[in-house]
Coordinates of C-alpha atoms and ligand atoms in Angstrom, one line a residue:
X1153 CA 0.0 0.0 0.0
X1154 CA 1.2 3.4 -0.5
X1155 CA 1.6 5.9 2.1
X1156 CA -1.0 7.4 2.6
X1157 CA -1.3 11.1 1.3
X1158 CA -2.4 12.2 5.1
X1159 CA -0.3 11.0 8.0
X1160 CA -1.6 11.4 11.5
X1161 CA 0.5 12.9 13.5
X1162 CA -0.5 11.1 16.7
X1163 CA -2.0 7.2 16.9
X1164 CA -4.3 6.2 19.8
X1165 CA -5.4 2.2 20.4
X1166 CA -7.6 0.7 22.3
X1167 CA -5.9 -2.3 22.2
X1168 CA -8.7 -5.0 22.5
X1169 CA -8.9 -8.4 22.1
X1170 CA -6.6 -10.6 23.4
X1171 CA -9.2 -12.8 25.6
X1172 CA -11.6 -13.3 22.9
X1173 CA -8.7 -14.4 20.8
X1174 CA -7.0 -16.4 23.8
X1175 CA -10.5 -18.3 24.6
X1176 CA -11.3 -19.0 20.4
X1177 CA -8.3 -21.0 20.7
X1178 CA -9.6 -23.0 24.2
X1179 CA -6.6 -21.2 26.1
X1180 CA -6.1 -18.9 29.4
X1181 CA -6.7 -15.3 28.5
X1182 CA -3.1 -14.3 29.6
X1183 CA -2.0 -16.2 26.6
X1184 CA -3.9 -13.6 24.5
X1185 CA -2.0 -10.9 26.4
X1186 CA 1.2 -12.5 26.0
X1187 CA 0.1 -12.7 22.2
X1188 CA -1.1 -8.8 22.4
X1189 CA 2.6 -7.5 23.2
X1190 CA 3.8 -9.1 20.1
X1191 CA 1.1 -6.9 18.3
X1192 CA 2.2 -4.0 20.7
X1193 CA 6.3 -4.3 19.5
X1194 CA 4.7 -4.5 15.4
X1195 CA 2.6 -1.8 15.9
X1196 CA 5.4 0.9 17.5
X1197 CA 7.7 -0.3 14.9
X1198 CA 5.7 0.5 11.6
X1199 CA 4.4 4.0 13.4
X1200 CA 8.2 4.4 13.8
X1201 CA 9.1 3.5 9.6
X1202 CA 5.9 5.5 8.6
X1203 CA 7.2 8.5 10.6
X1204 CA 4.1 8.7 13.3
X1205 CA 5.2 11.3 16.2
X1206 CA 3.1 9.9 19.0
X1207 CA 1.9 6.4 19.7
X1208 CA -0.4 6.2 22.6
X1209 CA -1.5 2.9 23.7
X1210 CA -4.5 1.6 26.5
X1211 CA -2.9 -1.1 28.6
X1212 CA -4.7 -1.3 31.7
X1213 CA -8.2 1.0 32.1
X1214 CA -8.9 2.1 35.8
X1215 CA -11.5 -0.5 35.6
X1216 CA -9.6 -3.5 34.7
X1217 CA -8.8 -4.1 38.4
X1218 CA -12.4 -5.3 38.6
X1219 CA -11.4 -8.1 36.4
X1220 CA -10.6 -11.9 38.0
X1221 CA -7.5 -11.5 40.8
X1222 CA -5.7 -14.1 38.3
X1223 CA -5.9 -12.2 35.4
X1224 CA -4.9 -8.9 37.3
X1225 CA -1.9 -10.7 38.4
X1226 CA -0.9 -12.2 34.9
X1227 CA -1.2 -8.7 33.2
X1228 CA 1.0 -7.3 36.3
X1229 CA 4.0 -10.1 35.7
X1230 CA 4.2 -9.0 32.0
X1231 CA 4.1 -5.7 32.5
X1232 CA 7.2 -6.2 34.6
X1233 CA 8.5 -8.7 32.3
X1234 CA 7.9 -6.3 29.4
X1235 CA 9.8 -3.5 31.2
X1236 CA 12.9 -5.9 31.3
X1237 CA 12.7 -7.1 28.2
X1238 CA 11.6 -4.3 25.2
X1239 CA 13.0 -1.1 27.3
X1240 CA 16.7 -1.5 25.9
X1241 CA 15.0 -2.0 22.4
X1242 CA 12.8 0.8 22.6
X1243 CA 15.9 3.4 23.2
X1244 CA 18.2 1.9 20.7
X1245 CA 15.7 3.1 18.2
X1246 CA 15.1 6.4 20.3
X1247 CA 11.7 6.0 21.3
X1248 CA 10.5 8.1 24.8
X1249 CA 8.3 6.1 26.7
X1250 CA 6.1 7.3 29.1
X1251 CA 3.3 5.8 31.5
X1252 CA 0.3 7.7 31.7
X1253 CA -2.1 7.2 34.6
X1254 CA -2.7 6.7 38.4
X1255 CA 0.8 4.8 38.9
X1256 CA 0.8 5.1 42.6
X1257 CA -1.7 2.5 42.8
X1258 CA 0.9 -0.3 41.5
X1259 CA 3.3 -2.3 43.5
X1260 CA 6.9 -0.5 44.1
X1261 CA 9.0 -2.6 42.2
X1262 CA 6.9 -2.0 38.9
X1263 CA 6.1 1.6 39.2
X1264 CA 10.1 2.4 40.0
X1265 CA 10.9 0.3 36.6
X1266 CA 8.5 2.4 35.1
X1267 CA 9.8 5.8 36.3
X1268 CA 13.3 4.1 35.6
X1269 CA 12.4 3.5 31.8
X1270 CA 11.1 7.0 31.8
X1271 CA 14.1 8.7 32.7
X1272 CA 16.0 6.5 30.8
X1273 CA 14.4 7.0 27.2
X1274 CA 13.5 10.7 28.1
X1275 CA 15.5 12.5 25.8
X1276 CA 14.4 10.3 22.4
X1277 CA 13.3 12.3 19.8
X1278 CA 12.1 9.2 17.1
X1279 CA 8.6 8.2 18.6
X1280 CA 6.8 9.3 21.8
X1281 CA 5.0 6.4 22.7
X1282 CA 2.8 6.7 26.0
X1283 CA 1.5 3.8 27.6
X1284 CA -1.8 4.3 29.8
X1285 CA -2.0 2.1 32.5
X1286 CA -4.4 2.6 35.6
X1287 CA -5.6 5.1 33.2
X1288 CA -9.0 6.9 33.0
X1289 CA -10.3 9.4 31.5
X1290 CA -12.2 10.9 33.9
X1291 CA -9.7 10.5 36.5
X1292 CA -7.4 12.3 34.2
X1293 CA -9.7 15.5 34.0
X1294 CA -10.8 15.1 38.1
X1295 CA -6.8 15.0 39.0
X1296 CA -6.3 18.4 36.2
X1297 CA -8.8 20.1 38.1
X1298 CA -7.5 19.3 41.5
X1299 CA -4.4 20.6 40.4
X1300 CA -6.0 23.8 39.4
X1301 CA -8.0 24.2 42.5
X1302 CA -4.6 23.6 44.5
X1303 CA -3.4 27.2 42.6
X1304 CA -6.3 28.7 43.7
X1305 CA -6.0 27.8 47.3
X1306 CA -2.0 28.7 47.3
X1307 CA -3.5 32.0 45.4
X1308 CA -1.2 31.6 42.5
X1309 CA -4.6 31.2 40.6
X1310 CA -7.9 33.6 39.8
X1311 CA -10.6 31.1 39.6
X1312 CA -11.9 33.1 37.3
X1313 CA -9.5 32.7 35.2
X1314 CA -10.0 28.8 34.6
X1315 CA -10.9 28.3 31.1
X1316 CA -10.3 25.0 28.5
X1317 CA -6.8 26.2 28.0
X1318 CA -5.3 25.9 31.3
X1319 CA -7.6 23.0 32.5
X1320 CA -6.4 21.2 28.8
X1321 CA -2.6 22.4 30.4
X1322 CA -3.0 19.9 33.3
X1323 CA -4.3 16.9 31.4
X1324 CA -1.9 14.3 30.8
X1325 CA -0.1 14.7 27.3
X1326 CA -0.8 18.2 27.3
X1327 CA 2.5 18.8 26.1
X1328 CA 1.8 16.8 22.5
X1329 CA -0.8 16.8 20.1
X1330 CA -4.1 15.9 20.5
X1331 CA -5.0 12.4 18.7
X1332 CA -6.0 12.8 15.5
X1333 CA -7.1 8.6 14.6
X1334 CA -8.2 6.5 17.4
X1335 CA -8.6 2.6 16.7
X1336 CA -10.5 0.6 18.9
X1337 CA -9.9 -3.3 17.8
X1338 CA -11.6 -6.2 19.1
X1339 CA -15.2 -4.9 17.1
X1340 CA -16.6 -2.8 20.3
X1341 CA -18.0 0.8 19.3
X1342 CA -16.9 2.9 22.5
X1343 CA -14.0 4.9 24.1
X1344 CA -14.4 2.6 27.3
X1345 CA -13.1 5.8 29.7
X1346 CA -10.0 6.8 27.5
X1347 CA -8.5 9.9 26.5
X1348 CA -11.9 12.0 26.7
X1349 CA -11.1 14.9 26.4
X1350 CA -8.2 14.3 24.4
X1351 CA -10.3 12.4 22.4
X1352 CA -12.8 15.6 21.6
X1353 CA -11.7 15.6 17.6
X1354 CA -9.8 12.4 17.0
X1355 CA -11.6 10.4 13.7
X1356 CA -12.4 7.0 15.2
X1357 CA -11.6 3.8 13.3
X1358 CA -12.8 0.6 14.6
X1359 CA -11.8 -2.8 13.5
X1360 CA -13.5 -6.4 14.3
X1361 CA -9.4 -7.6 14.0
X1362 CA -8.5 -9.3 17.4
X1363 CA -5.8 -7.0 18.7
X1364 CA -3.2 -9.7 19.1
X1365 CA -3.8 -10.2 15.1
X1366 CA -3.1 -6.4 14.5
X1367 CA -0.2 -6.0 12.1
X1368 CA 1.7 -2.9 10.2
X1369 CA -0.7 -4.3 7.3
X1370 CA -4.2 -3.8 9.7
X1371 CA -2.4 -0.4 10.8
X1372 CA -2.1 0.6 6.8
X1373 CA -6.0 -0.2 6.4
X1374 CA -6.7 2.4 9.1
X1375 CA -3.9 5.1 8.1
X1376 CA -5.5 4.6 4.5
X1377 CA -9.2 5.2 5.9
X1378 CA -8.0 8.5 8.4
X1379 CA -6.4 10.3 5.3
X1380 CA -10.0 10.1 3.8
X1381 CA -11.6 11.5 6.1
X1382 CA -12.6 15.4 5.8
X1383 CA -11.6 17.2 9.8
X1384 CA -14.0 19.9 10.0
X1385 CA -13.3 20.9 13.5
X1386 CA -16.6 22.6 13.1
X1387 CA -16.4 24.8 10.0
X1388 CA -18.1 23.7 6.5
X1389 CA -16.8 21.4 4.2
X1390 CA -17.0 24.5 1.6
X1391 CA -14.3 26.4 3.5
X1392 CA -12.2 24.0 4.1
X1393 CA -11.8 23.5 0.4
X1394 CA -11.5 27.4 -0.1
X1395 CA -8.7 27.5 2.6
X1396 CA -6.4 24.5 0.6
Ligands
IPE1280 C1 -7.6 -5.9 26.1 O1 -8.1 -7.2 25.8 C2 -6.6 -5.9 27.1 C3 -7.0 -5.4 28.4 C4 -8.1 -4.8 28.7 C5 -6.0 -5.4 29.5 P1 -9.3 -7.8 26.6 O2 -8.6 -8.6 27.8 O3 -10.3 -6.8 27.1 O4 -9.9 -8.8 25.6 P2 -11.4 -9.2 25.4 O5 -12.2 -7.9 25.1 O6 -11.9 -9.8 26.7 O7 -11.5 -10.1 24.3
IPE1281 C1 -10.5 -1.2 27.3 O1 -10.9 -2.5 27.1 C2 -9.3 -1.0 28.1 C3 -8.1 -1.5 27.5 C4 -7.9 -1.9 26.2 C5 -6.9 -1.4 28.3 P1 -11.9 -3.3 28.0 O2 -12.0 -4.6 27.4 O3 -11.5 -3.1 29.4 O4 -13.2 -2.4 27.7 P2 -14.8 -2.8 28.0 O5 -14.9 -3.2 29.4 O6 -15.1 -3.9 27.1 O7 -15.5 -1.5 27.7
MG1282 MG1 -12.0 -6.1 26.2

């Protein structure tokens, strides 16, 4: 496929999945999640050839703790055992990692390898690829807000003065750009409490394909639909054409 004549400059996923394609084959659902961090290492390598700034990927939703203990635990052992094994990989070919999300609430050892392969891939300039873990969407905007009322009680901040701008300033990635394709694999239509306000003009793309079978080839099939897409960020289509 050619590239396409429209690149996003930032990629979000909803990576979903790897049960249902774990339990079509009559085994454990961590096997699908083992399977889905092959898809995860295909997916930042063709953003990274197709020259994609920012890769943001769902992991682990605030809600996915309400999931079975065993399954919790299984995801938990390869995070860690992804830490030690793609990290070194990830800043040979200079991609920044970051973890977005409630970290606290993880055991020590993982959260201080993830702080670890933070600092240690912070100055990579090829991909910015953020990882949400513990992640919500609405815990996101409730923690930028706390943040903001924190100002206001030290008095470094009017609270008249709070407007999108500096609330968007507190959100987590506030320093990139927004999302412009989201895909959501696995064949469910909704954002399941992820970047929401990050989210407010992203296209959405959504694929039946099992996220442990998403390739550089599925990823071409959604790059090709996003550049035909017409962003209107509210004006007509009419004046968009008059602008180009
Ligand atoms: C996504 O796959 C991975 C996580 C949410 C951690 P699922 O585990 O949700 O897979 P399905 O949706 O049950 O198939
Ligand atoms: C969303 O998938 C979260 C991640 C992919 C990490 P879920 O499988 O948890 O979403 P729901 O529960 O079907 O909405
Ligand atoms: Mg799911």
């Amino acid at each position: 496929m050619n590239a396409p004549a429209t690149l996003p400059r930032h990629v979000a996923i909803i990576m979903d999945g790897n049960g249902r394609w774990a339990e079509r084959r009559h085994r454990p659902r961590s096997m699908g999640h083992r399977a889905g961090q092959k898809a995860v290492r295909a997916s930042v390598r063709a953003c990274r050839e197709r020259g994609i700034a920012v890769l943001t990927l769902f992991a682990f939703s605030s809600e996915n703790w309400r999931r079975p203990q065993e399954e919790v635990g299984a995801l938990m052992e390869l995070f860690l055992h992804a830490l030690d094994s793609e990290v070194e990989e990830l800043h040979g070919n200079s991609v920044r990692l970051r973890f977005i999300g409630a970290l606290e609430a993880f055991a020590p050892s993982l959260r201080e390898r993830m702080l670890a392969a933070m600092r240690r891939t912070a100055d990579n300039t090829a991909l910015a690829l953020n990882v949400a873990v513990n992640y919500g969407g609405r815990w996101d905007i409730a923690q930028a807000a706390r943040t903001l009322a924190l100002e206001a009680v030290r008095g470094d901040l009017d609270p008249v003065d709070i407007d999108e701008h500096r609330l968007a300033a507190q959100l987590c990635l506030a320093d990139l750009p927004p999302p412009d394709l989201l895909i959501r694999t696995g064949g469910e239509h909704r954002i399941s409490n992820f970047l929401l306000w990050q989210l407010a003009y992203a296209e959405l793309y959504f694929t039946d394909t099992l996220w442990p079978d998403f390739d550089a080839h599925a990823l071409d099939a959604a790059l090709d639909a996003y550049s035909h897409r017409e962003r209107r960020f509210g004006r007509t289509g009419t004046q968009l054409r008059a602008r180009a």
